Structures are given as structure tokens and as C-alpha cells.
Coordinates of N, CA and C and ligand atoms in Angstrom, one line a residue:
M1 N -7.8 9.5 52.9 CA -8.5 9.1 54.2 C -9.4 10.1 54.7
T2 N -10.6 9.7 55.0 CA -11.5 10.6 55.5 C -11.4 10.8 57.0
F3 N -11.9 11.9 57.6 CA -11.8 12.1 59.0 C -13.2 12.0 59.6
I4 N -13.3 11.1 60.6 CA -14.7 10.8 61.2 C -14.8 11.4 62.6
I5 N -15.9 12.1 62.9 CA -16.2 12.5 64.2 C -17.4 11.8 64.7
A6 N -17.3 11.0 65.8 CA -18.4 10.2 66.3 C -18.9 10.9 67.5
I7 N -20.3 11.2 67.5 CA -20.9 11.9 68.6 C -22.1 11.1 69.1
D8 N -21.9 10.7 70.4 CA -23.0 9.9 71.0 C -23.6 10.6 72.2
G9 N -24.7 10.1 72.7 CA -25.3 10.6 73.9 C -26.8 10.4 74.0
P10 N -27.4 10.6 75.1 CA -28.8 10.3 75.3 C -29.7 11.3 74.6
A11 N -31.0 11.0 74.6 CA -32.0 11.9 73.9 C -31.9 13.3 74.5
A12 N -32.0 14.3 73.6 CA -32.2 15.7 74.0 C -31.0 16.3 74.8
A13 N -29.8 15.7 74.6 CA -28.6 16.2 75.2 C -27.9 17.4 74.5
G14 N -28.4 17.7 73.3 CA -27.9 18.8 72.5 C -26.9 18.3 71.4
K15 N -26.8 17.0 71.2 CA -25.8 16.5 70.2 C -26.2 16.8 68.8
G16 N -27.5 16.9 68.5 CA -27.9 17.2 67.1 C -27.4 18.6 66.7
T17 N -27.7 19.6 67.5 CA -27.4 21.0 67.2 C -25.8 21.1 67.2
L18 N -25.2 20.4 68.1 CA -23.7 20.5 68.2 C -23.1 19.8 66.9
S19 N -23.6 18.7 66.5 CA -23.1 18.0 65.3 C -23.3 18.8 64.1
R20 N -24.4 19.4 63.9 CA -24.7 20.2 62.7 C -23.7 21.4 62.7
R21 N -23.5 22.0 63.8 CA -22.6 23.1 63.9 C -21.1 22.7 63.6
I22 N -20.7 21.6 64.1 CA -19.3 21.1 63.8 C -19.2 20.8 62.3
A23 N -20.2 20.1 61.8 CA -20.1 19.7 60.3 C -20.0 21.0 59.5
E24 N -20.8 22.0 59.8 CA -20.8 23.2 59.0 C -19.4 23.9 59.1
D25 N -18.9 23.9 60.4 CA -17.6 24.6 60.6 C -16.5 24.0 59.8
Y26 N -16.4 22.6 59.8 CA -15.3 21.9 59.2 C -15.6 21.5 57.7
G27 N -16.8 21.8 57.2 CA -17.2 21.5 55.8 C -17.3 19.9 55.7
F28 N -17.8 19.2 56.7 CA -17.9 17.8 56.7 C -19.4 17.4 56.4
H29 N -19.6 16.2 56.0 CA -21.0 15.7 55.8 C -21.5 15.3 57.2
H30 N -22.8 15.5 57.4 CA -23.4 15.1 58.7 C -24.5 14.1 58.5
L31 N -24.5 13.1 59.4 CA -25.7 12.1 59.4 C -26.1 12.0 60.9
D32 N -27.4 12.3 61.0 CA -28.1 12.1 62.3 C -28.6 10.7 62.2
T33 N -28.0 9.7 62.9 CA -28.4 8.3 62.7 C -29.7 8.0 63.3
G34 N -30.1 8.8 64.3 CA -31.4 8.6 64.9 C -32.5 8.7 63.8
L35 N -32.3 9.5 62.8 CA -33.3 9.6 61.8 C -33.5 8.3 61.0
T36 N -32.4 7.5 60.9 CA -32.5 6.2 60.2 C -33.4 5.3 60.9
Y37 N -33.3 5.3 62.3 CA -34.2 4.4 63.1 C -35.6 5.0 63.0
R38 N -35.7 6.3 63.1 CA -37.0 7.0 63.0 C -37.7 6.7 61.6
A39 N -37.0 6.8 60.5 CA -37.6 6.5 59.2 C -38.1 5.1 59.1
T40 N -37.3 4.1 59.7 CA -37.7 2.7 59.7 C -39.1 2.6 60.4
A41 N -39.1 3.2 61.6 CA -40.3 3.1 62.5 C -41.5 3.8 61.8
K42 N -41.3 4.9 61.2 CA -42.3 5.6 60.5 C -42.9 4.8 59.3
A43 N -42.1 4.2 58.6 CA -42.5 3.4 57.5 C -43.5 2.3 58.0
L44 N -43.2 1.7 59.1 CA -44.0 0.7 59.7 C -45.4 1.3 60.2
L45 N -45.3 2.4 60.9 CA -46.5 3.1 61.4 C -47.4 3.5 60.2
D46 N -46.8 4.1 59.2 CA -47.6 4.5 58.1 C -48.3 3.4 57.4
A47 N -47.7 2.2 57.3 CA -48.3 1.1 56.7 C -49.2 0.3 57.6
D48 N -49.4 0.8 58.9 CA -50.2 0.1 59.9 C -49.6 -1.3 60.2
L49 N -48.3 -1.4 60.2 CA -47.7 -2.7 60.4 C -47.2 -2.8 61.9
P50 N -47.1 -4.0 62.5 CA -46.7 -4.1 63.9 C -45.3 -3.6 64.1
L51 N -44.9 -3.2 65.3 CA -43.6 -2.8 65.6 C -42.7 -3.9 66.2
D52 N -43.3 -5.1 66.3 CA -42.6 -6.2 67.0 C -42.2 -7.4 66.0
D53 N -42.3 -7.1 64.7 CA -41.9 -8.1 63.8 C -40.5 -7.8 63.2
E54 N -39.5 -8.5 63.7 CA -38.1 -8.1 63.3 C -37.8 -8.2 61.8
L55 N -38.3 -9.3 61.1 CA -38.0 -9.4 59.7 C -38.6 -8.4 58.9
L56 N -39.9 -8.0 59.2 CA -40.6 -6.9 58.6 C -39.8 -5.6 58.8
A57 N -39.4 -5.3 60.0 CA -38.7 -4.1 60.4 C -37.4 -4.1 59.7
E58 N -36.7 -5.2 59.5 CA -35.4 -5.3 58.8 C -35.6 -4.9 57.3
E59 N -36.7 -5.4 56.8 CA -37.0 -5.1 55.3 C -37.2 -3.6 55.2
M60 N -37.9 -2.9 56.1 CA -38.1 -1.5 56.1 C -36.8 -0.7 56.2
A61 N -35.9 -1.3 57.1 CA -34.6 -0.6 57.4 C -33.8 -0.6 56.1
R62 N -33.9 -1.7 55.3 CA -33.1 -1.8 54.1 C -33.5 -0.8 53.0
E63 N -34.8 -0.4 53.1 CA -35.4 0.5 52.1 C -35.0 2.0 52.4
V64 N -34.5 2.3 53.7 CA -34.3 3.7 54.1 C -33.2 4.3 53.2
E65 N -33.6 5.5 52.6 CA -32.7 6.3 51.8 C -32.1 7.4 52.6
L66 N -30.8 7.4 52.8 CA -30.2 8.5 53.6 C -30.5 9.9 53.1
A67 N -30.5 10.0 51.7 CA -30.7 11.3 51.1 C -32.1 11.8 51.4
G68 N -33.1 11.0 51.7 CA -34.5 11.4 51.8 C -34.9 11.6 53.2
L69 N -34.0 11.7 54.2 CA -34.4 11.7 55.6 C -34.9 13.2 55.9
D70 N -36.1 13.3 56.3 CA -36.7 14.7 56.6 C -36.9 14.9 58.1
R71 N -36.0 15.7 58.7 CA -36.1 15.9 60.1 C -37.4 16.4 60.6
S72 N -38.0 17.3 59.9 CA -39.2 17.9 60.4 C -40.4 16.9 60.5
V73 N -40.4 16.0 59.5 CA -41.5 14.9 59.5 C -41.1 13.9 60.6
L74 N -39.9 13.6 60.8 CA -39.5 12.4 61.6 C -39.3 12.8 63.1
S75 N -39.3 14.1 63.4 CA -39.0 14.5 64.8 C -40.1 14.4 65.7
V76 N -41.3 14.0 65.3 CA -42.5 14.0 66.2 C -42.3 12.9 67.3
H77 N -42.9 13.1 68.4 CA -42.6 12.3 69.6 C -43.0 10.8 69.4
S78 N -44.1 10.6 68.8 CA -44.6 9.2 68.6 C -43.6 8.4 67.7
V79 N -43.0 9.0 66.8 CA -42.0 8.3 65.9 C -40.7 8.0 66.7
G80 N -40.3 8.9 67.6 CA -39.2 8.7 68.4 C -39.4 7.5 69.4
E81 N -40.6 7.4 69.9 CA -40.9 6.3 70.8 C -40.8 5.0 70.0
A82 N -41.5 4.9 68.8 CA -41.5 3.7 68.0 C -40.1 3.4 67.6
A83 N -39.3 4.4 67.3 CA -37.9 4.2 66.9 C -37.1 3.4 68.0
S84 N -37.3 3.9 69.2 CA -36.5 3.2 70.3 C -37.0 1.8 70.5
K85 N -38.2 1.4 70.1 CA -38.6 0.1 70.2 C -38.0 -0.8 69.1
I86 N -38.0 -0.3 67.9 CA -37.4 -1.2 66.8 C -35.9 -1.2 66.9
A87 N -35.3 -0.2 67.6 CA -33.8 -0.1 67.7 C -33.2 -1.2 68.6
V88 N -34.1 -2.0 69.3 CA -33.5 -3.1 70.0 C -33.3 -4.3 69.2
M89 N -33.7 -4.3 67.9 CA -33.7 -5.5 67.1 C -32.3 -5.6 66.3
P90 N -31.6 -6.7 66.6 CA -30.3 -6.8 65.9 C -30.3 -6.7 64.4
L91 N -31.3 -7.3 63.7 CA -31.4 -7.3 62.3 C -31.6 -5.9 61.7
V92 N -32.4 -5.1 62.5 CA -32.6 -3.7 62.1 C -31.3 -2.9 62.2
R93 N -30.6 -3.2 63.3 CA -29.4 -2.4 63.6 C -28.4 -2.8 62.5
Q94 N -28.2 -4.1 62.2 CA -27.3 -4.5 61.2 C -27.5 -3.8 59.9
A95 N -28.7 -3.7 59.5 CA -29.1 -3.1 58.2 C -28.7 -1.6 58.2
L96 N -29.1 -0.9 59.3 CA -28.8 0.6 59.3 C -27.3 0.9 59.6
V97 N -26.7 0.0 60.4 CA -25.2 0.3 60.6 C -24.5 0.2 59.3
E98 N -24.8 -0.8 58.4 CA -24.1 -0.9 57.1 C -24.2 0.4 56.3
A99 N -25.4 1.0 56.3 CA -25.6 2.2 55.5 C -24.9 3.4 56.2
Q100 N -24.9 3.4 57.5 CA -24.2 4.5 58.3 C -22.7 4.4 58.1
R101 N -22.1 3.1 58.1 CA -20.7 3.0 57.8 C -20.3 3.4 56.4
A102 N -21.1 3.1 55.5 CA -20.8 3.6 54.1 C -20.8 5.1 54.0
F103 N -21.8 5.7 54.7 CA -21.8 7.2 54.8 C -20.5 7.8 55.4
S104 N -20.1 7.1 56.5 CA -19.0 7.6 57.3 C -17.7 7.8 56.5
K105 N -17.6 7.1 55.3 CA -16.4 7.1 54.5 C -16.3 8.3 53.5
R106 N -17.3 9.1 53.5 CA -17.3 10.2 52.5 C -16.2 11.2 52.8
E107 N -15.6 11.7 51.7 CA -14.6 12.7 51.8 C -15.1 14.1 51.9
P108 N -14.5 15.1 52.5 CA -13.2 15.0 53.2 C -13.4 14.5 54.7
G109 N -14.6 14.5 55.2 CA -14.8 14.1 56.6 C -16.3 14.0 56.9
T110 N -16.6 13.3 58.0 CA -18.0 13.1 58.3 C -18.2 13.3 59.8
V111 N -19.4 13.7 60.1 CA -19.8 13.8 61.6 C -21.1 12.9 61.7
L112 N -21.0 11.9 62.5 CA -22.2 11.0 62.7 C -22.6 11.2 64.2
D113 N -23.9 11.3 64.4 CA -24.4 11.4 65.8 C -25.4 10.3 66.0
G114 N -25.4 9.8 67.3 CA -26.3 8.7 67.6 C -26.1 8.2 69.0
R115 N -26.2 6.8 69.1 CA -26.0 6.2 70.4 C -24.8 5.3 70.5
D116 N -24.4 4.7 69.3 CA -23.4 3.6 69.2 C -22.4 3.9 68.2
I117 N -22.2 5.2 67.8 CA -21.2 5.6 66.8 C -19.8 5.2 67.2
G118 N -19.4 5.7 68.4 CA -18.0 5.5 68.9 C -17.8 4.0 69.3
T119 N -18.8 3.3 69.6 CA -18.6 1.9 70.1 C -18.8 0.9 69.0
V120 N -19.7 1.1 68.1 CA -20.0 0.1 67.1 C -19.9 0.5 65.6
V121 N -20.5 1.6 65.3 CA -20.5 2.0 63.9 C -19.1 2.4 63.4
C122 N -18.4 3.3 64.1 CA -17.1 3.8 63.7 C -16.1 3.7 64.9
P123 N -15.8 2.5 65.3 CA -14.9 2.3 66.6 C -13.5 2.9 66.3
D124 N -13.1 3.1 65.1 CA -11.8 3.7 64.8 C -11.8 5.2 64.6
A125 N -12.9 5.9 64.8 CA -13.0 7.3 64.6 C -11.9 8.0 65.4
P126 N -11.2 9.0 64.9 CA -10.1 9.6 65.6 C -10.7 10.6 66.7
V127 N -11.9 11.0 66.5 CA -12.5 11.9 67.6 C -13.9 11.3 68.0
K128 N -14.0 11.1 69.3 CA -15.3 10.6 69.8 C -15.7 11.5 71.0
L129 N -16.9 12.0 70.9 CA -17.5 12.8 71.9 C -18.7 12.1 72.5
Y130 N -18.8 12.2 73.8 CA -20.1 11.7 74.5 C -20.7 12.9 75.1
V131 N -21.8 13.3 74.5 CA -22.5 14.5 75.0 C -23.6 14.2 75.9
T132 N -23.6 14.7 77.1 CA -24.7 14.4 78.0 C -25.1 15.7 78.8
A133 N -26.2 15.5 79.5 CA -26.7 16.6 80.4 C -27.7 15.9 81.4
S134 N -27.9 16.5 82.5 CA -28.8 15.8 83.5 C -30.2 15.6 82.9
P135 N -31.0 14.6 83.3 CA -32.3 14.4 82.8 C -33.2 15.7 82.9
D136 N -33.1 16.4 84.0 CA -34.0 17.6 84.2 C -33.6 18.7 83.2
V137 N -32.3 18.9 83.0 CA -31.9 19.9 82.0 C -32.3 19.5 80.6
R138 N -32.2 18.2 80.3 CA -32.7 17.8 78.9 C -34.2 18.0 78.8
A139 N -34.9 17.6 79.8 CA -36.4 17.8 79.8 C -36.8 19.2 79.7
R140 N -36.1 20.1 80.4 CA -36.3 21.5 80.3 C -36.1 22.1 78.9
R141 N -35.0 21.7 78.3 CA -34.7 22.2 77.0 C -35.7 21.7 76.0
R142 N -36.1 20.4 76.1 CA -37.1 19.9 75.2 C -38.5 20.6 75.4
F143 N -38.8 20.9 76.6 CA -40.0 21.6 77.0 C -40.0 23.0 76.4
D144 N -38.9 23.7 76.5 CA -38.8 25.1 76.0 C -39.0 25.1 74.5
E145 N -38.4 24.1 73.8 CA -38.4 23.9 72.4 C -39.8 23.8 71.9
I146 N -40.6 22.9 72.6 CA -41.9 22.6 72.2 C -42.8 23.8 72.4
V147 N -42.7 24.4 73.6 CA -43.5 25.6 73.9 C -43.2 26.7 72.9
A148 N -41.9 26.9 72.6 CA -41.5 27.9 71.6 C -42.2 27.7 70.2
S149 N -42.5 26.5 69.9 CA -43.1 26.2 68.6 C -44.6 26.4 68.7
G150 N -45.1 26.8 69.8 CA -46.5 27.1 69.9 C -47.4 26.0 70.4
I151 N -46.8 24.9 70.8 CA -47.5 23.7 71.2 C -47.5 23.6 72.7
P152 N -48.6 23.4 73.4 CA -48.5 23.2 74.9 C -47.8 21.9 75.3
A153 N -47.1 21.9 76.4 CA -46.4 20.8 76.8 C -46.4 20.6 78.3
D154 N -46.2 19.4 78.8 CA -46.2 19.0 80.2 C -44.8 18.6 80.6
Y155 N -44.1 19.5 81.4 CA -42.7 19.2 81.8 C -42.5 17.8 82.4
L156 N -43.4 17.4 83.3 CA -43.2 16.2 84.0 C -43.4 15.0 83.1
E157 N -44.3 15.1 82.1 CA -44.5 14.0 81.2 C -43.2 13.9 80.3
I158 N -42.6 15.0 79.9 CA -41.4 15.0 79.1 C -40.2 14.4 79.9
L159 N -40.1 14.8 81.2 CA -39.1 14.2 82.0 C -39.2 12.7 82.1
A160 N -40.5 12.2 82.3 CA -40.7 10.8 82.5 C -40.3 10.1 81.2
D161 N -40.7 10.7 80.0 CA -40.3 10.1 78.7 C -38.8 10.0 78.5
I162 N -38.1 11.0 78.9 CA -36.7 11.0 78.8 C -36.0 9.9 79.6
I163 N -36.5 9.8 80.8 CA -36.0 8.7 81.7 C -36.3 7.3 81.1
K164 N -37.5 7.2 80.6 CA -37.9 5.9 80.0 C -37.0 5.6 78.8
R165 N -36.8 6.6 77.9 CA -36.0 6.4 76.7 C -34.5 6.0 77.1
D166 N -34.0 6.7 78.1 CA -32.6 6.4 78.6 C -32.5 5.0 79.0
E167 N -33.5 4.5 79.7 CA -33.5 3.1 80.2 C -33.5 2.1 79.1
R168 N -34.4 2.4 78.1 CA -34.4 1.5 76.9 C -33.1 1.5 76.1
D169 N -32.6 2.7 75.9 CA -31.4 2.8 75.1 C -30.1 2.3 75.8
M170 N -30.1 2.4 77.2 CA -28.9 2.0 77.9 C -29.0 0.5 78.3
G171 N -30.3 0.0 78.3 CA -30.5 -1.3 78.9 C -30.6 -2.4 77.8
R172 N -30.6 -2.0 76.5 CA -30.8 -3.1 75.5 C -29.5 -3.9 75.4
A173 N -29.7 -5.2 74.9 CA -28.5 -6.1 74.8 C -27.6 -5.7 73.6
D174 N -28.2 -5.3 72.5 CA -27.4 -5.0 71.3 C -27.1 -3.5 71.3
S175 N -25.7 -3.2 71.3 CA -25.3 -1.9 71.2 C -25.9 -0.9 72.1
P176 N -25.9 -1.1 73.4 CA -26.5 -0.2 74.4 C -25.7 1.1 74.3
L177 N -26.5 2.2 74.7 CA -25.8 3.5 74.8 C -24.8 3.6 75.9
R178 N -23.6 3.8 75.6 CA -22.5 4.0 76.6 C -21.4 4.7 76.0
P179 N -20.6 5.5 76.8 CA -19.5 6.1 76.2 C -18.4 5.1 75.7
A180 N -17.8 5.3 74.6 CA -16.6 4.5 74.2 C -15.5 4.7 75.2
D181 N -14.6 3.8 75.4 CA -13.5 4.0 76.4 C -12.7 5.2 76.1
D182 N -12.5 5.5 74.8 CA -11.7 6.6 74.4 C -12.5 7.9 74.0
A183 N -13.7 8.0 74.5 CA -14.5 9.2 74.2 C -14.3 10.3 75.2
H184 N -14.4 11.5 74.7 CA -14.3 12.7 75.5 C -15.7 13.0 76.0
L185 N -15.8 13.1 77.3 CA -17.1 13.4 77.9 C -17.4 14.9 77.9
L186 N -18.6 15.3 77.4 CA -18.9 16.7 77.4 C -20.3 16.8 78.1
D187 N -20.3 17.3 79.3 CA -21.5 17.5 80.1 C -22.0 18.9 79.9
T188 N -23.1 19.0 79.1 CA -23.6 20.3 78.7 C -24.6 20.9 79.7
S189 N -24.8 20.3 80.8 CA -25.9 20.7 81.8 C -25.7 22.2 82.1
E190 N -24.5 22.7 82.3 CA -24.3 24.1 82.6 C -23.6 24.9 81.5
M191 N -23.7 24.4 80.3 CA -23.0 25.0 79.2 C -24.0 25.4 78.1
S192 N -23.6 26.6 77.5 CA -24.4 27.0 76.3 C -24.0 26.2 75.1
I193 N -24.7 26.2 74.1 CA -24.4 25.5 72.9 C -23.0 26.0 72.3
E194 N -22.8 27.3 72.5 CA -21.6 28.0 72.0 C -20.4 27.4 72.8
A195 N -20.5 27.3 74.1 CA -19.5 26.8 74.9 C -19.2 25.4 74.6
A196 N -20.2 24.6 74.4 CA -20.0 23.2 74.0 C -19.3 23.0 72.7
F197 N -19.7 23.9 71.7 CA -19.0 23.9 70.4 C -17.5 24.2 70.6
L198 N -17.2 25.3 71.4 CA -15.8 25.6 71.5 C -15.0 24.5 72.2
A199 N -15.6 23.8 73.2 CA -14.9 22.7 73.8 C -14.7 21.6 72.8
A200 N -15.7 21.3 72.0 CA -15.6 20.2 71.0 C -14.5 20.6 70.0
K201 N -14.5 21.9 69.6 CA -13.6 22.4 68.6 C -12.1 22.2 69.0
S202 N -11.9 22.4 70.3 CA -10.5 22.3 70.7 C -10.0 20.8 70.7
I203 N -11.0 19.9 71.0 CA -10.6 18.5 70.9 C -10.4 18.1 69.5
I204 N -11.3 18.5 68.6 CA -11.1 18.1 67.1 C -9.8 18.7 66.6
D205 N -9.6 20.0 66.8 CA -8.4 20.6 66.3 C -7.1 19.9 66.7
A206 N -7.1 19.5 68.0 CA -5.9 18.8 68.5 C -5.8 17.5 67.8
A207 N -6.9 16.8 67.4 CA -6.8 15.5 66.7 C -6.4 15.7 65.2
L208 N -6.8 16.9 64.7 CA -6.5 17.1 63.3 C -5.0 17.5 63.0
K209 N -4.3 18.0 64.1 CA -3.0 18.5 64.0 C -2.1 17.3 63.5
P210 N -1.2 17.6 62.5 CA -0.4 16.5 62.1 C 0.7 16.1 63.1
Ligands
C5P1 O1 -31.7 10.5 68.5 P1 -33.1 10.1 68.3 O2 -34.0 10.6 69.4 O3 -33.6 10.7 67.0 O4 -33.2 8.6 68.2 C1 -34.4 7.8 68.2 C2 -34.1 6.5 68.7 O5 -33.3 5.7 67.8 C3 -33.3 6.4 70.0 O6 -34.1 6.5 71.2 C4 -32.6 5.1 70.0 O7 -33.4 4.1 70.5 C5 -32.4 4.8 68.5 N1 -31.1 5.1 68.0 C6 -30.1 4.0 68.2 N2 -28.9 4.1 67.7 C7 -28.5 5.3 67.1 C8 -29.4 6.3 66.9 C9 -30.6 6.2 67.4 O8 -30.5 3.0 68.7 N3 -27.2 5.3 66.6

């Protein structure tokens, strides 16, 4: 039996960094499920296809190869925006959730991060974390990240984007972003990545104990 760690939360809450750190520490496989939605959206954008045709988007979703997901190419802002638009489509979600569930079964364990891992993709995961932070802390972190990479950024624009993305992710009918009833809440507003990692580790270690 494999051991699944489900990590959900809103955009820029720090769940990606935390998930990678946990996967590395436990020697588990990691899947950032946001990249699967981003890859689907990018395939449509690259082919100049519309973002509102569900059957077309489903077709693209079925072509996504988990092994070929490139974070540096997929992390650009426009792709994230497009991803959150196609992520409202049930057929797209169905196709990607199938691939994500298959991934979650890899031995000896997996860490999946996204919006609906604890609620829909892996509802039986023995550890569920819901990682969050206030919108202004998330916007500030995203701003610092962009500026550190040498690109000018506008803090208020980033904050407005984060609020808009939250509304779309929490407000959609299919698999809205919300903590699973049995998720541990981790508010990282006033926490360093190291502190968040240690908090997560103590929850995971307790669940791993026979
Ligand atoms: O996490 P990331 O910003 O890469 O996700 C991009 C978009 O993909 C999110 O805004 C969300 O709409 C969608 N997504 C989702 N379910 C997931 C992961 C991401 O709907 N499990």
C-alpha cells in the first residue's frame, strides 16, 4: 500500500515549495496537479484554439503527459489565468483527475498538491493539509519572487489577480477549492517555509506511526 499526502490551498500559498520539500524528505513521488491544468491550457493557447470549447479542451487534457510537465515553461502568468478558466470544465477535470489518481498509487508514497486533492482526487489520503495565507501575504511573496527574477512587477495588480483567481477556484460548481473536513489547516501568513515544513512533518510522522 502506498502512502498519499494530499496538499491543497489557494494560489501562491507556498504549497508547491512545501510539497517538493516533503516529497524529497520522505523519498516520495511528487505531482503538482496545477501543471496538468496549465499544460492543457498551454496546448490550446499554442494552437490558437479557443478556451471555451469543452470537448476540445478535454481532448488536450487526455494528451497531457505527466512525465513531460515543465514548470519553468508552464509557470507564466497568462498560462495560469487560462488554466483557471478551463479548470471549471467537468470533462477536463475528469480526464486530468484520472491521470492524477493513477499517479497517486505509485510506491512507496506520493505527494500531490492542488485544489481538490483531499476532497476529490484522493479522498482517502491518510494525510491532508490545507495550506493557506492571507491574500496580501501571498501577493507580497509572488511580487518578491518576480522582482527577484529581474522582472518589474506591480503589487496591486498581483493582489487583484490573486483575489480574482481565489473567487474563480472557490466559486466553481465542479470541485471548488475548499478544505476537506479532515484536513489539517496550515496558515503560513506568519510562518517561514522551514516552520511550515516542520509543522507538516509532525502531522505526517504521527500518521505514519504504526
Ligand atoms: O496551482 P496553479 O496556480 O498552478 O494552478 C493553476 C490553476 O489550475 C488554478 O488556478 C486552478 O484553477 C486549477 N487547478 C485546479 N485543480 C487542481 C490544481 C489546479 O482546478 N487540483
